[in-house]
PDB file of C-alpha atoms in Angstrom:
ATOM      1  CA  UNK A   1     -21.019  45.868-239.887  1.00 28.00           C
ATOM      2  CA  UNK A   2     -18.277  43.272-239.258  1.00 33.00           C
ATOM      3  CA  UNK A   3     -14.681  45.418-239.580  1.00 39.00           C
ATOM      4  CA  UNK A   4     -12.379  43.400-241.951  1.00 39.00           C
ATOM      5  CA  UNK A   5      -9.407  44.349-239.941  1.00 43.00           C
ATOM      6  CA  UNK A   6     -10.501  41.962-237.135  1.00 42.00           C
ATOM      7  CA  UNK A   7     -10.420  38.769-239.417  1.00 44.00           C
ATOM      8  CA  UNK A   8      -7.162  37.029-240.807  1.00 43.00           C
ATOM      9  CA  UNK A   9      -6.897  37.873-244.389  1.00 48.00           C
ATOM     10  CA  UNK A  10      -6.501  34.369-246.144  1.00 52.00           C
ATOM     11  CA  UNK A  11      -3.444  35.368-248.130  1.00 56.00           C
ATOM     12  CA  UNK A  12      -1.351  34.584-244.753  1.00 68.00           C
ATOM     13  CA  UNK A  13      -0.590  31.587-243.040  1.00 78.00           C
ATOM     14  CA  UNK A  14      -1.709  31.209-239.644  1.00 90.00           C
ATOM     15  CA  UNK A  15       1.083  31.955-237.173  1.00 94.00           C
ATOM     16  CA  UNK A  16       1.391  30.317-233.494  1.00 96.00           C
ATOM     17  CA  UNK A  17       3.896  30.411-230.769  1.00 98.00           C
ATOM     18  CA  UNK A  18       3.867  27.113-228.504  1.00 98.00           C
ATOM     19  CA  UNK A  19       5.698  26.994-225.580  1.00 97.00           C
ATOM     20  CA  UNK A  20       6.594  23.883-224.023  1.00 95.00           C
ATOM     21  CA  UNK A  21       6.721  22.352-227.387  1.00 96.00           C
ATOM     22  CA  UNK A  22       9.726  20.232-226.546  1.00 94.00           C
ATOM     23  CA  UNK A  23       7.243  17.399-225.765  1.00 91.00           C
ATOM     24  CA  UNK A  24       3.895  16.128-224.420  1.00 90.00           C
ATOM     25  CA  UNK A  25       0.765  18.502-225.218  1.00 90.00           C
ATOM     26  CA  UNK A  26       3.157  21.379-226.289  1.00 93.00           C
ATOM     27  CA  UNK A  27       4.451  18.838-229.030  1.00 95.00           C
ATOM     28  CA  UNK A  28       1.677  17.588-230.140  1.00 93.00           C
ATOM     29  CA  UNK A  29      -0.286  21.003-230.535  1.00 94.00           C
ATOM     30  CA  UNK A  30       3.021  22.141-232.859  1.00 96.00           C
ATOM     31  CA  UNK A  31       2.367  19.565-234.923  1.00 96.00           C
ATOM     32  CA  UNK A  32      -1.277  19.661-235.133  1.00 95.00           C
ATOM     33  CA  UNK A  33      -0.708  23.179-236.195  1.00 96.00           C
ATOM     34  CA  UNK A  34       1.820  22.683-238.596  1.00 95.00           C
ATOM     35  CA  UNK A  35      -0.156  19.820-240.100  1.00 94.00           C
ATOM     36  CA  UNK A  36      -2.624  22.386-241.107  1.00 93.00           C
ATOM     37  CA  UNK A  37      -0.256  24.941-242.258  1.00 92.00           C
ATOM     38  CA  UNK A  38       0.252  26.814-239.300  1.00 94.00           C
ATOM     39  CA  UNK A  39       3.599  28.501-238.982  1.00 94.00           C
ATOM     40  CA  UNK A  40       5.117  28.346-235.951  1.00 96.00           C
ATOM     41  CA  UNK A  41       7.937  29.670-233.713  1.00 97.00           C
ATOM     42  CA  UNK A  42       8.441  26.513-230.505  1.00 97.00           C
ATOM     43  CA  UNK A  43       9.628  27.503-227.294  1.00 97.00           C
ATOM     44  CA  UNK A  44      10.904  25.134-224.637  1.00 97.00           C
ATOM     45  CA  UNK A  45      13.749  25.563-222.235  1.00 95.00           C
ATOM     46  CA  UNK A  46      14.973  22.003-223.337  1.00 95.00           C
ATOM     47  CA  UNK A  47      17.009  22.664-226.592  1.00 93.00           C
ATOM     48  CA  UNK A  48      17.565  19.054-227.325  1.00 95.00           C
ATOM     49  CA  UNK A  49      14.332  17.892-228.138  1.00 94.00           C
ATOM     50  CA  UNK A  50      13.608  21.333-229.535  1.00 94.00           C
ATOM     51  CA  UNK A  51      16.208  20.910-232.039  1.00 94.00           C
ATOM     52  CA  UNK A  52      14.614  17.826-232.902  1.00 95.00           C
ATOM     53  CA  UNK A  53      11.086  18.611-233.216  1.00 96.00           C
ATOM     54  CA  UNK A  54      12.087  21.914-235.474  1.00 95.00           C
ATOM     55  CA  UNK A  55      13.167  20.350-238.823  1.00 95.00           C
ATOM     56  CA  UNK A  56      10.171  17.890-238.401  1.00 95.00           C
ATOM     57  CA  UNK A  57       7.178  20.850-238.390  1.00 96.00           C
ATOM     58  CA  UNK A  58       9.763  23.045-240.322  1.00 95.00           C
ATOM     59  CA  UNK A  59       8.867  25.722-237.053  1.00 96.00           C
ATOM     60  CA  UNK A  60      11.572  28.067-235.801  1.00 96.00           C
ATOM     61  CA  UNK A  61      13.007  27.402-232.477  1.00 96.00           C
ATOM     62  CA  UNK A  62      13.429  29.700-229.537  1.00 97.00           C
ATOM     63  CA  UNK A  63      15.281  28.581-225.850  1.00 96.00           C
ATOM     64  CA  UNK A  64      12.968  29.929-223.332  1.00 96.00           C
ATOM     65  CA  UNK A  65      12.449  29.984-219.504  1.00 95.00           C
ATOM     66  CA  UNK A  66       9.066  30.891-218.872  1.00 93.00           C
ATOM     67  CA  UNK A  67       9.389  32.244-215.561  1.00 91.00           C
ATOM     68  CA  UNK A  68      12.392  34.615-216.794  1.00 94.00           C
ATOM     69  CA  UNK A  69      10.744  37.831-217.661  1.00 94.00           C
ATOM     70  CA  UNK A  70      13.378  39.098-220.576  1.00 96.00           C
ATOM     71  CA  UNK A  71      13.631  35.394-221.869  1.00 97.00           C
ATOM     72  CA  UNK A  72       9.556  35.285-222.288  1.00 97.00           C
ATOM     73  CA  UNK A  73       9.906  38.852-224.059  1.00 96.00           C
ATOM     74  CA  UNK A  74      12.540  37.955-226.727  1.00 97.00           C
ATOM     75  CA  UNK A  75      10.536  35.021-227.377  1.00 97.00           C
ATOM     76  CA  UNK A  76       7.890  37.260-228.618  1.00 96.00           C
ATOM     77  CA  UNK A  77      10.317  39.831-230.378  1.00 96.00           C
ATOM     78  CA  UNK A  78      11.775  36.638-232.164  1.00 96.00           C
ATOM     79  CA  UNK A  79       8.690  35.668-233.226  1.00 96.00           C
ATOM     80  CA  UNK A  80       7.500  38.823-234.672  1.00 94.00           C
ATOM     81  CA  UNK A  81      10.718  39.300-236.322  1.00 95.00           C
ATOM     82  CA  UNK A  82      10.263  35.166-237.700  1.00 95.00           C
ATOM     83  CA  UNK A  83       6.522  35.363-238.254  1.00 93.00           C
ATOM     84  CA  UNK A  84       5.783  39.253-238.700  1.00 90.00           C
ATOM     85  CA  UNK A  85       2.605  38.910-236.371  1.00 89.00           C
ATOM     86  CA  UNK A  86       1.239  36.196-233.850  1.00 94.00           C
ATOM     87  CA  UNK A  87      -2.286  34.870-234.024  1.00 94.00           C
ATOM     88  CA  UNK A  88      -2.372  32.062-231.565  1.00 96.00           C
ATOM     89  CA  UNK A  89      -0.716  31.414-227.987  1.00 97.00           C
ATOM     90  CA  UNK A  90      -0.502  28.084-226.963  1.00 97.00           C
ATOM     91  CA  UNK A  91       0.621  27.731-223.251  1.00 95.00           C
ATOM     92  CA  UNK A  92       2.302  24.327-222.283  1.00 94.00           C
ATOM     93  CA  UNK A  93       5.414  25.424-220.660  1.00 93.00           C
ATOM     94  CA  UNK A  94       6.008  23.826-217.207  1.00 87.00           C
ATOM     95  CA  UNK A  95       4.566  21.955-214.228  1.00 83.00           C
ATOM     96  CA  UNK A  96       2.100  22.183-211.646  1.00 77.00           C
ATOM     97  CA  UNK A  97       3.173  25.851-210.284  1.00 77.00           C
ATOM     98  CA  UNK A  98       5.943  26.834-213.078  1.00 83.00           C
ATOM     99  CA  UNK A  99       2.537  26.215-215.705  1.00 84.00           C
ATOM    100  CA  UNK A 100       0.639  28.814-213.666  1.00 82.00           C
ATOM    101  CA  UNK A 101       3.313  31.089-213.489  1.00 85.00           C
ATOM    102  CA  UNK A 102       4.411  30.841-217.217  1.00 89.00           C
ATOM    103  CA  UNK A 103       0.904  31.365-218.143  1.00 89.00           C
ATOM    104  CA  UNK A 104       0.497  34.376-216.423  1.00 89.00           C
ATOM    105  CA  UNK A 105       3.864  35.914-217.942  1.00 92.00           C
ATOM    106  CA  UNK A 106       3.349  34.676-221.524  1.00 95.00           C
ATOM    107  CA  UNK A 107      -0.195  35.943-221.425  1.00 93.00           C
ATOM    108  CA  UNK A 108       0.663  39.645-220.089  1.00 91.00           C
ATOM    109  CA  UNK A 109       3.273  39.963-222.615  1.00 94.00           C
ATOM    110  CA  UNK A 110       1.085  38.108-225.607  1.00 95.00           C
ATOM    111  CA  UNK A 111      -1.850  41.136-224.372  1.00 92.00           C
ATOM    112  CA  UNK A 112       0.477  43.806-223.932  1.00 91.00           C
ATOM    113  CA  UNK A 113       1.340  43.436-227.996  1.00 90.00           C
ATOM    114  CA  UNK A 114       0.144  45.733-230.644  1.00 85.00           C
ATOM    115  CA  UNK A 115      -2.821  44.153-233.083  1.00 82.00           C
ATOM    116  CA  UNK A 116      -5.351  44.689-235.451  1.00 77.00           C
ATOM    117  CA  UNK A 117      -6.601  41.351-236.180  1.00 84.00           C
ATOM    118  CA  UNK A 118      -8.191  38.761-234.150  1.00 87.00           C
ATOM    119  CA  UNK A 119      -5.949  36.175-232.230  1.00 92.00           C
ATOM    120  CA  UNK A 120      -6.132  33.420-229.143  1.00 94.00           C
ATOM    121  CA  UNK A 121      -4.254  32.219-226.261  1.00 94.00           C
ATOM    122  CA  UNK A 122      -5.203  29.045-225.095  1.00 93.00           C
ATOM    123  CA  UNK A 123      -4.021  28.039-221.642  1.00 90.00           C
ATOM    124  CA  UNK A 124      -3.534  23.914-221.423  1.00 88.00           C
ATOM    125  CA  UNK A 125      -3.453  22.833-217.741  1.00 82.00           C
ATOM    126  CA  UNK A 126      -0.808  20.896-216.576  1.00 75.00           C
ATOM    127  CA  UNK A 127      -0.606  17.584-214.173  1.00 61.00           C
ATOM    128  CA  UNK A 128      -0.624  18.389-210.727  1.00 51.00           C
ATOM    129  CA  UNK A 129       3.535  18.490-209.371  1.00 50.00           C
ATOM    130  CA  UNK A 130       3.509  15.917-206.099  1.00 50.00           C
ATOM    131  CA  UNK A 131       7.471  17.481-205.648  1.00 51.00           C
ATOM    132  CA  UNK A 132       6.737  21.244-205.603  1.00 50.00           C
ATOM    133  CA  UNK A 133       6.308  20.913-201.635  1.00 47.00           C
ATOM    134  CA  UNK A 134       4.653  24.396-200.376  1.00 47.00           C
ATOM    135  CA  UNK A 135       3.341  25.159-203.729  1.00 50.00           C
ATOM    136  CA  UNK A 136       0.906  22.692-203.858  1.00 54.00           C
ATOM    137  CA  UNK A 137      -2.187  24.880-204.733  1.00 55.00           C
ATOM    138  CA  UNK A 138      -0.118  27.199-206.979  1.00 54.00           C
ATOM    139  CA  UNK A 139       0.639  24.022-208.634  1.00 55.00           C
ATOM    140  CA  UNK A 140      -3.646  22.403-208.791  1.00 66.00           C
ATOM    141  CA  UNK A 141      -5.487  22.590-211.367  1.00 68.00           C
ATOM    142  CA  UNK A 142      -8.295  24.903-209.522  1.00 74.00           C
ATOM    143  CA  UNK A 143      -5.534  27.221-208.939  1.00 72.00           C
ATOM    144  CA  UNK A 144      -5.160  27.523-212.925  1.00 72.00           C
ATOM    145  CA  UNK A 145      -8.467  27.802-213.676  1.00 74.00           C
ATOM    146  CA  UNK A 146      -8.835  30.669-211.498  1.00 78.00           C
ATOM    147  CA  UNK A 147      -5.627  32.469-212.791  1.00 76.00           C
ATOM    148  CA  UNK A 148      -6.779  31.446-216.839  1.00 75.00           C
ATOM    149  CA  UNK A 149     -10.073  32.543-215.610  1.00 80.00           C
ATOM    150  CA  UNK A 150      -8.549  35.839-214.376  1.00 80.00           C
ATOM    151  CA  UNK A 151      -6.248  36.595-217.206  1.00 78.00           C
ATOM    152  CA  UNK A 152      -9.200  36.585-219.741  1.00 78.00           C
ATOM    153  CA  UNK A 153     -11.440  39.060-217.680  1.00 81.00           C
ATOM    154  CA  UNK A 154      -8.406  41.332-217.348  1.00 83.00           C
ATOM    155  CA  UNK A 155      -7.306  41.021-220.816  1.00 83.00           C
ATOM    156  CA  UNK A 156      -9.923  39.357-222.968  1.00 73.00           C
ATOM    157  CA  UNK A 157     -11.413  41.882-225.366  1.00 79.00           C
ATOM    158  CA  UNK A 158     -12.922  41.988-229.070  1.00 79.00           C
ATOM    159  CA  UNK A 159      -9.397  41.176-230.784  1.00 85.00           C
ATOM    160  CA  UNK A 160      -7.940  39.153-227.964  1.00 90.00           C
ATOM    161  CA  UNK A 161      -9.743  35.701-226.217  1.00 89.00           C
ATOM    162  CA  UNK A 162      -8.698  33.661-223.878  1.00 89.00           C
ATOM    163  CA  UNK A 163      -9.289  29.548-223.898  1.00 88.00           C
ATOM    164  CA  UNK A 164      -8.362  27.214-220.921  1.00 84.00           C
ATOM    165  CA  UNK A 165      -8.507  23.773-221.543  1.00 85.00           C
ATOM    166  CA  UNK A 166      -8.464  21.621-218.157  1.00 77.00           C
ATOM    167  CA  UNK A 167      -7.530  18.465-219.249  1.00 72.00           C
ATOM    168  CA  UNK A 168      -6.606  16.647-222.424  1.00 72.00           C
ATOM    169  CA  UNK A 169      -6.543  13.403-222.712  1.00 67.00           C
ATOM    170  CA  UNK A 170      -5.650  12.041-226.324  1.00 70.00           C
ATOM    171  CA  UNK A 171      -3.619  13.741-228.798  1.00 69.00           C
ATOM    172  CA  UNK A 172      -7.030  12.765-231.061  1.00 79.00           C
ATOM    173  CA  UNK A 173      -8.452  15.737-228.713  1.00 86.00           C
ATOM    174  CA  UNK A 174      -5.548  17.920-229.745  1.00 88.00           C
ATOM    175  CA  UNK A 175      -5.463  17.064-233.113  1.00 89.00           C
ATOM    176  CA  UNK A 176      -9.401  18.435-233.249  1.00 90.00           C
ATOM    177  CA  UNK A 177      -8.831  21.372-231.457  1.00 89.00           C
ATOM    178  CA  UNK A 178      -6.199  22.654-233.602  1.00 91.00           C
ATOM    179  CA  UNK A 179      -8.525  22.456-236.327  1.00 90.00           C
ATOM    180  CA  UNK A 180     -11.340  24.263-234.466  1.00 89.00           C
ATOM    181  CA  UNK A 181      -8.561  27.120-233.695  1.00 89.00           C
ATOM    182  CA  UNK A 182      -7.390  27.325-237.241  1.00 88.00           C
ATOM    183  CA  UNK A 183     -10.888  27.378-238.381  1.00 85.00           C
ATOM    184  CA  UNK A 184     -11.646  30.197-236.614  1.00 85.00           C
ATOM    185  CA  UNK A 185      -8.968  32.092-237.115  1.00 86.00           C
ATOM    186  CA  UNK A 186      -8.794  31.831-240.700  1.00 77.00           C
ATOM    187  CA  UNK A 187     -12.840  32.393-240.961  1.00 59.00           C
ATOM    188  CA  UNK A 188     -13.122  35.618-243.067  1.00 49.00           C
ATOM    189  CA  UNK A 189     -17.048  36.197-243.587  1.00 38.00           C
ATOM    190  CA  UNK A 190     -18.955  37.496-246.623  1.00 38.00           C
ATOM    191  CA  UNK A 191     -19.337  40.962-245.660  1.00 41.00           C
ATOM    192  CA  UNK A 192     -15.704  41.168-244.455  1.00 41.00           C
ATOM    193  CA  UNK A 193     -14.628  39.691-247.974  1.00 41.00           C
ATOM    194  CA  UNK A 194     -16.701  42.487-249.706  1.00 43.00           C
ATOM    195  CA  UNK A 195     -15.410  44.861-247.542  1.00 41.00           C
ATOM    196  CA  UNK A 196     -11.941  43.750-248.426  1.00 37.00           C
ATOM    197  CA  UNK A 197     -12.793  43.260-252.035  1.00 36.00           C
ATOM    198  CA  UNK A 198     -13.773  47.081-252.730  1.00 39.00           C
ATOM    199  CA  UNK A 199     -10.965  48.395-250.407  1.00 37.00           C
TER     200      UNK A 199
END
């Protein structure tokens, strides 16, 4: 028997938190998502073109340093406050290492949340960072694949799972991908709608 609890009740928007939004697959995943109704809270540590992309997706923006510890949690306590729960973790913060590391910290505090209902983080991989001289494997994409692939056997359980996405290379790719995450996080099947219906 499928428990209702575990399935986004239609009568709520889907609700994401994207960090790195200020621009390149962080951007355009915010606006995939609020193209189909997501609402979102946008995290970047560049306020600029945060505070441009906001009143464009209508999404609430939060400054954030990934790699600061108390800056990733009041991102989350922001967005809870904003959103009331968080269904979807998009990770696009940062560069070569700083991705790796602001995936692991985002991730651990995304798990570490209360929930009752199913939600995702998906991990985006970054472009290797030529400058990041002696962190050059923290920084490769083998070294994120590893520490996505980590993450989800550590945290990945029946509410919580864990995507990494190696490489993107269109926002057409993006664009479909939001719609496969929306889709199945909005899914509520017909047993779970019964069960609803007579509770």
């Amino acid at each position: 028997m499928i428990d209702p609890a575990l399935y986004r009740r239609v009568d709520r928007p889907l609700c994401a938190i994207v960090t790195g939004a200020a621009n390149g697959n962080g951007a355009a995943f915010a606006r995939a998502l609020s193209a189909r109704g997501a609402s979102l809270v946008i995290a970047d540590c560049d306020e600029v073109a945060l505070a441009r992309l906001r009143p464009e997706i209508g999404a609430t923006a939060v400054r954030c340093d990934i790699l600061d510890e108390r800056s990733v949690g009041n991102l989350f306590t922001v967005a809870e406050e904003v959103l009331g729960h968080v269904d979807l973790l998009i990770n696009a913060a940062g560069n070569g290492y700083i991705r790796t590391l602001g995936v692991l910290r985002a991730s651990r505090e995304f798990a570490r949340r209360p929930r009752t209902e199913r939600a995702f983080i998906v991990n985006l991989a970054a472009q290797s960072d030529p400058g990041t001289v002696g962190f050059e494997y923290a920084g490769s994409r083998i070294a994120f694949s590893r520490l996505s692939e980590g993450l989800a056997r550590a945290i990945e359980n029946d509410e919580l799972k864990v995507f990494t996405i190696d490489r993107i290379e269109e926002d057409s790719a993006i664009s479909d991908l939001a719609e496969q995450l929306v889709g199945q996080l909005t899914v509520v099947s017909s047993e779970a709608k019964g069960d609803v219906a007579q509770g």
